[in-house]
Coordinates of C-alpha atoms in Angstrom, one line a residue:
X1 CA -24.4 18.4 5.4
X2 CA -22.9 17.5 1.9
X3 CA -24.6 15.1 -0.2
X4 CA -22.4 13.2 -2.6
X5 CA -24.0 11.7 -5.7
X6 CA -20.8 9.4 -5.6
X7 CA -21.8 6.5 -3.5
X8 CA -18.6 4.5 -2.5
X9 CA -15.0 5.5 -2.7
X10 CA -12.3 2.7 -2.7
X11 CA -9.1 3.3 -1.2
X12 CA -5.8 1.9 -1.7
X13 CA -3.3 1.8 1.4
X14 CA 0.1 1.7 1.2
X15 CA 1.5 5.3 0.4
X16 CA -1.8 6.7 -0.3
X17 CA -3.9 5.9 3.3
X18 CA -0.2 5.2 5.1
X19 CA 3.6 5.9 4.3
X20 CA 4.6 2.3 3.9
X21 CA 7.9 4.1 2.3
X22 CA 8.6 6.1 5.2
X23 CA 8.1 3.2 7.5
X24 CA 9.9 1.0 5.4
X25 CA 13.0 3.1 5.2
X26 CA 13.1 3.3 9.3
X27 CA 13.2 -0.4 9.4
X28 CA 16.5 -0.3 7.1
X29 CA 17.7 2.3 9.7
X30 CA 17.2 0.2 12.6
X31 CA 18.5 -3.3 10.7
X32 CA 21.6 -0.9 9.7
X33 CA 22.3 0.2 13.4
X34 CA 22.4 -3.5 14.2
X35 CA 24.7 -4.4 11.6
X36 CA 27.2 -1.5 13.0
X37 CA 26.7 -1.9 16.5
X38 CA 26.3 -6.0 17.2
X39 CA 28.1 -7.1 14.1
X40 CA 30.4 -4.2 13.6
X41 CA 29.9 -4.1 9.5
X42 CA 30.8 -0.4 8.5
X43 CA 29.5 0.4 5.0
X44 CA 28.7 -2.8 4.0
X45 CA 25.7 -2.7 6.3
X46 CA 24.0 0.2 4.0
X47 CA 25.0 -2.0 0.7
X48 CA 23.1 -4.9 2.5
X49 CA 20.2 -2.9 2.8
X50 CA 20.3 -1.0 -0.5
X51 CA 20.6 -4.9 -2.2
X52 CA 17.4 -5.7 0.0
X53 CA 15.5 -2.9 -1.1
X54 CA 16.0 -3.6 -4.7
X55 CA 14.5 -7.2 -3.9
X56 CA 11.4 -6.2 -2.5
X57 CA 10.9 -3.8 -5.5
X58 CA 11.4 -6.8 -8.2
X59 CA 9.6 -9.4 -5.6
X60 CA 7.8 -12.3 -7.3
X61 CA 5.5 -14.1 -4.5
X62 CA 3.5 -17.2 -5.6
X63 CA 1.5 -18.0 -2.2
X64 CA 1.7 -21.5 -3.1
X65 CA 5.3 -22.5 -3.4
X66 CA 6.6 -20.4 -0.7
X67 CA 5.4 -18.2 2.4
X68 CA 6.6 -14.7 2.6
X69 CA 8.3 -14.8 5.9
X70 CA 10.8 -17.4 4.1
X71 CA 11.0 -14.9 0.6
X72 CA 12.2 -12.3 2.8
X73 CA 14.2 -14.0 4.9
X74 CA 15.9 -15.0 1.7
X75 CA 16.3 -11.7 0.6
X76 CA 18.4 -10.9 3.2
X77 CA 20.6 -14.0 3.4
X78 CA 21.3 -13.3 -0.3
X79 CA 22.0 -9.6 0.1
X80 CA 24.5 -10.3 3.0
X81 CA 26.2 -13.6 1.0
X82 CA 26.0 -11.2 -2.3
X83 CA 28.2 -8.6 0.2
X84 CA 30.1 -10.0 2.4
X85 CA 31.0 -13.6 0.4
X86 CA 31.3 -16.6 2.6
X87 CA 28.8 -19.0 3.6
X88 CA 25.0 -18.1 3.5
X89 CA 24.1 -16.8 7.1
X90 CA 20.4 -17.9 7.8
X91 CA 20.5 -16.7 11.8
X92 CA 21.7 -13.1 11.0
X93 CA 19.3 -13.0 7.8
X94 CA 16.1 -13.6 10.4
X95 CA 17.4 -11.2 12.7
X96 CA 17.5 -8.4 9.9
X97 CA 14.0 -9.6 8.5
X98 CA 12.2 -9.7 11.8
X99 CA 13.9 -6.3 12.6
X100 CA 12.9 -4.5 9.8
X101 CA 9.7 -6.1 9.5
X102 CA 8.7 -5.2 13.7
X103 CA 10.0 -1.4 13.4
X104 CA 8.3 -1.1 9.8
X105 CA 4.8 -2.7 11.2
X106 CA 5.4 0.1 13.9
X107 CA 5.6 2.9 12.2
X108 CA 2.3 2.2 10.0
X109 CA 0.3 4.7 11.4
X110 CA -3.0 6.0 10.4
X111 CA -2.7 10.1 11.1
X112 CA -5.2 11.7 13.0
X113 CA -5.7 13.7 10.0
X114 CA -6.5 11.3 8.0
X115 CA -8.9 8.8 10.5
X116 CA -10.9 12.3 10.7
X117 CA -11.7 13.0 7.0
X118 CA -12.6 9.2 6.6
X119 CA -15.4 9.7 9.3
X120 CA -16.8 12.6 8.2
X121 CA -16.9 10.8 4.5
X122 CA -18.3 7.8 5.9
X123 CA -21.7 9.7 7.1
X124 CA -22.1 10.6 3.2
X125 CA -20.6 7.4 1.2
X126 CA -19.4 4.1 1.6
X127 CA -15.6 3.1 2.4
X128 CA -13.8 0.3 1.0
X129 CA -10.4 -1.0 1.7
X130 CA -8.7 -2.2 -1.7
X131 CA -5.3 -3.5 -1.2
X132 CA -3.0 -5.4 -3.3
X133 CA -0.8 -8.2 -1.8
X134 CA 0.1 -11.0 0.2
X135 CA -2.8 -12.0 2.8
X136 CA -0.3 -12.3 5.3
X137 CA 1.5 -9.2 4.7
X138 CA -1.4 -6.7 4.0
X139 CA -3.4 -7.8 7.0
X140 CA -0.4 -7.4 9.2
X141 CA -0.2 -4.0 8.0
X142 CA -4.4 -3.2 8.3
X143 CA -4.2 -4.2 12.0
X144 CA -1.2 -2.5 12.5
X145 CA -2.7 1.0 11.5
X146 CA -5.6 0.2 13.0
X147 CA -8.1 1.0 10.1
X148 CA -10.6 -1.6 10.3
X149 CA -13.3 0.0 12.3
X150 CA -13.1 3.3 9.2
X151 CA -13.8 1.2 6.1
X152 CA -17.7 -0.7 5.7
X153 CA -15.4 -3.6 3.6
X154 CA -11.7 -4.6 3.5
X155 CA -10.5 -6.5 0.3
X156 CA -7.3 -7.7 0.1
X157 CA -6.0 -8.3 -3.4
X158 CA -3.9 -11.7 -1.6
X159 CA -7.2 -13.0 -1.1
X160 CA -8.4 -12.6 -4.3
X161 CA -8.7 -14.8 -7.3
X162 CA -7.5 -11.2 -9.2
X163 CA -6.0 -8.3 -7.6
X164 CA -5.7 -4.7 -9.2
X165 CA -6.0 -4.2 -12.3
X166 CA -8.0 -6.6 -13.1
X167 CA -11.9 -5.4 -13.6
X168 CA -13.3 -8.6 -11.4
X169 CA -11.5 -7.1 -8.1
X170 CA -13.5 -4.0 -8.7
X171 CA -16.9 -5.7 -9.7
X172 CA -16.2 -7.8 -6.4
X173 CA -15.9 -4.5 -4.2
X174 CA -19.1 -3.1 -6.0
X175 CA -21.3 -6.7 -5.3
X176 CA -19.6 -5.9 -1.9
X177 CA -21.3 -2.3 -1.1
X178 CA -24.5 -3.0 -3.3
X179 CA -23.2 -0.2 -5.7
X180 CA -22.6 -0.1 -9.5
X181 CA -18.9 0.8 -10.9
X182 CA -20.3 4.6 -12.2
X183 CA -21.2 5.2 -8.4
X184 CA -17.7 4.8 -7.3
X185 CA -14.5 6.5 -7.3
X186 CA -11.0 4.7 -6.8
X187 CA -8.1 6.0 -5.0
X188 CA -4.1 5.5 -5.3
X189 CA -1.4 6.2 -5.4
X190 CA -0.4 3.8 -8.1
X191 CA -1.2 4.3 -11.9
X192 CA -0.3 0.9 -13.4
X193 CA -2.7 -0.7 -10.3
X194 CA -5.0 1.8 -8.8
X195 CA -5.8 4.2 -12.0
X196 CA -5.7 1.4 -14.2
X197 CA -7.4 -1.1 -12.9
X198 CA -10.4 1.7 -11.9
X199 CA -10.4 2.6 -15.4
X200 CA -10.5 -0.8 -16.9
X201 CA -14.2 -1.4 -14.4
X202 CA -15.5 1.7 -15.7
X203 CA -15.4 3.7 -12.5
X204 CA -17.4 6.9 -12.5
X205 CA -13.2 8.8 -11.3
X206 CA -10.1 7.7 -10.5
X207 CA -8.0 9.7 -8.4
X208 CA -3.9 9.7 -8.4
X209 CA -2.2 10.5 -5.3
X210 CA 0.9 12.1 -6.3
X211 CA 3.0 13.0 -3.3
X212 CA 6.2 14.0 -5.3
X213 CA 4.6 15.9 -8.2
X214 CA 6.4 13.1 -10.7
X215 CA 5.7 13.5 -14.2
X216 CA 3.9 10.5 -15.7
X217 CA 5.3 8.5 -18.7
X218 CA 2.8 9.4 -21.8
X219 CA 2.2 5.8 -21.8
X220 CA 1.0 5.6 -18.2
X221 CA -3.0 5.5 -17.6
X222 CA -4.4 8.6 -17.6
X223 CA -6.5 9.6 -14.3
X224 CA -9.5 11.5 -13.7
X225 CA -7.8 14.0 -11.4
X226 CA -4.8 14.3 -9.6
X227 CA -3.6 15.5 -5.7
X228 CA -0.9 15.7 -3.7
X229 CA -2.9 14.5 -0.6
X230 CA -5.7 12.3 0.1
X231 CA -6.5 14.8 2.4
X232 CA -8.0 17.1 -0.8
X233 CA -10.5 14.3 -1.8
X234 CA -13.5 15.5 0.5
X235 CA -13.2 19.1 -1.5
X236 CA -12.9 17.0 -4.8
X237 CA -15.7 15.3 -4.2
X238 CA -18.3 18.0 -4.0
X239 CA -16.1 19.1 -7.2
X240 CA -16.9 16.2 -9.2
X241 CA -20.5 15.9 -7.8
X242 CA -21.2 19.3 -9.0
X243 CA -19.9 18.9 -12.3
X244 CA -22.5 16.0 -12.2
X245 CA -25.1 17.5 -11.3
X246 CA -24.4 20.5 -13.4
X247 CA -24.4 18.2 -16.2
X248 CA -27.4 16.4 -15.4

């Protein structure tokens, strides 16, 4: 048995629990088949979806002046108007949306691999679900992948009067767990959100999941430690629990 003197660990979960990104990009695969096959676009179906993906990336959602299902529908009436001119096309814009969205939700899988090292953590520490984004959207995504039944809390940053970065998120999750910010250790795969935000609560570690080995800008927040998996945490955490205790 392991003891860690870390007492909770939050995870974020797109692209660090789940490839949202890989599921994401087999949605636009599917909507593009459709566009070739029903509508018979050639080219112009991947422009559609390139235009789309853009959107999402620079998406601005205020919950209350508009619902997401109507944002993204809107996304993809004006990415076909912006390509193929004419007159806005509402009926093929839902189809797209409900498309992508269906094969996307489908493909948001928590690996076997991955449900496994989150049980075996849960016997030593407690598991917290820290997600940014639209209620609708992020809770869509949790059942989807199933991970309720893994995580002793689920916060959703939607729900939230704050979401990530902002310290109160993180004192919330800590209330939460009955645990103090230097017990805990945030996860992601996001510096700007994940890393920041855990350093700005004063987080005992912060760890960056960084799939692609990028280089971070100098000004980017600076994390605790860094992997290419989430799967390396367990190992890092008797790493960082003996450099505690050494230091004690």
């Amino acid at each position: 048995m392991v003891l860690y003197r870390v007492r909770a660990v939050f995870f974020d979960l797109d692209n660090t629990l789940i490839d949202t990104a890989g599921a994401s990009r087999k949605g636009m695969l599917e909507v593009i088949k459709l566009l070739q096959s029903k509508y018979h676009y050639k080219e112009e179906a991947e422009t559609i979806c390139d235009k789309v993906q853009v959107k999402l990336s620079k998406e601005c959602f205020h919950p209350s002046s508009t619902c997401i299902t109507d944002l993204r529908t809107l996304h993809w009436e004006e990415a076909i108007q912006e390509t193929k001119g004419g007159a806005a096309n509402r009926k093929l814009a839902e189809e797209c949306y409900f498309l992508w969205k269906s094969t996307r939700l489908q493909h948001m899988i928590l690996a076997e691999d991955v449900k496994a090292m989150l049980t075996e953590l849960r016997k030593e520490v407690r598991l917290l679900l820290l997600t940014n984004g639209d209620r609708q959207t992020q809770r869509e995504k949790i059942e989807a992948c199933a991970c309720q039944s893994y995580f002793d809390a689920i916060v959703v940053g939607g729900e939230q009067k704050e979401e990530k970065p902002a310290p109160s998120i993180f004192y919330y999750c800590c209330d939460l767990l009955g645990v103090q910010p230097g017990d805990c250790v945030m996860v992601g795969d996001t510096l700007e959100t994940d890393i920041q935000g855990g350093l700005n609560a004063g987080l005992k570690a912060t760890v960056w999941i960084n799939k692609n080995g990028i280089m971070p800008l100098k000004s980017s927040p600076m994390p605790h430690y860094i992997v290419s998996s989430v799967l390396e945490l367990p190992a890092l955490l008797q790493s960082i629990d003996c450099t505690v205790s050494m230091s004690a």
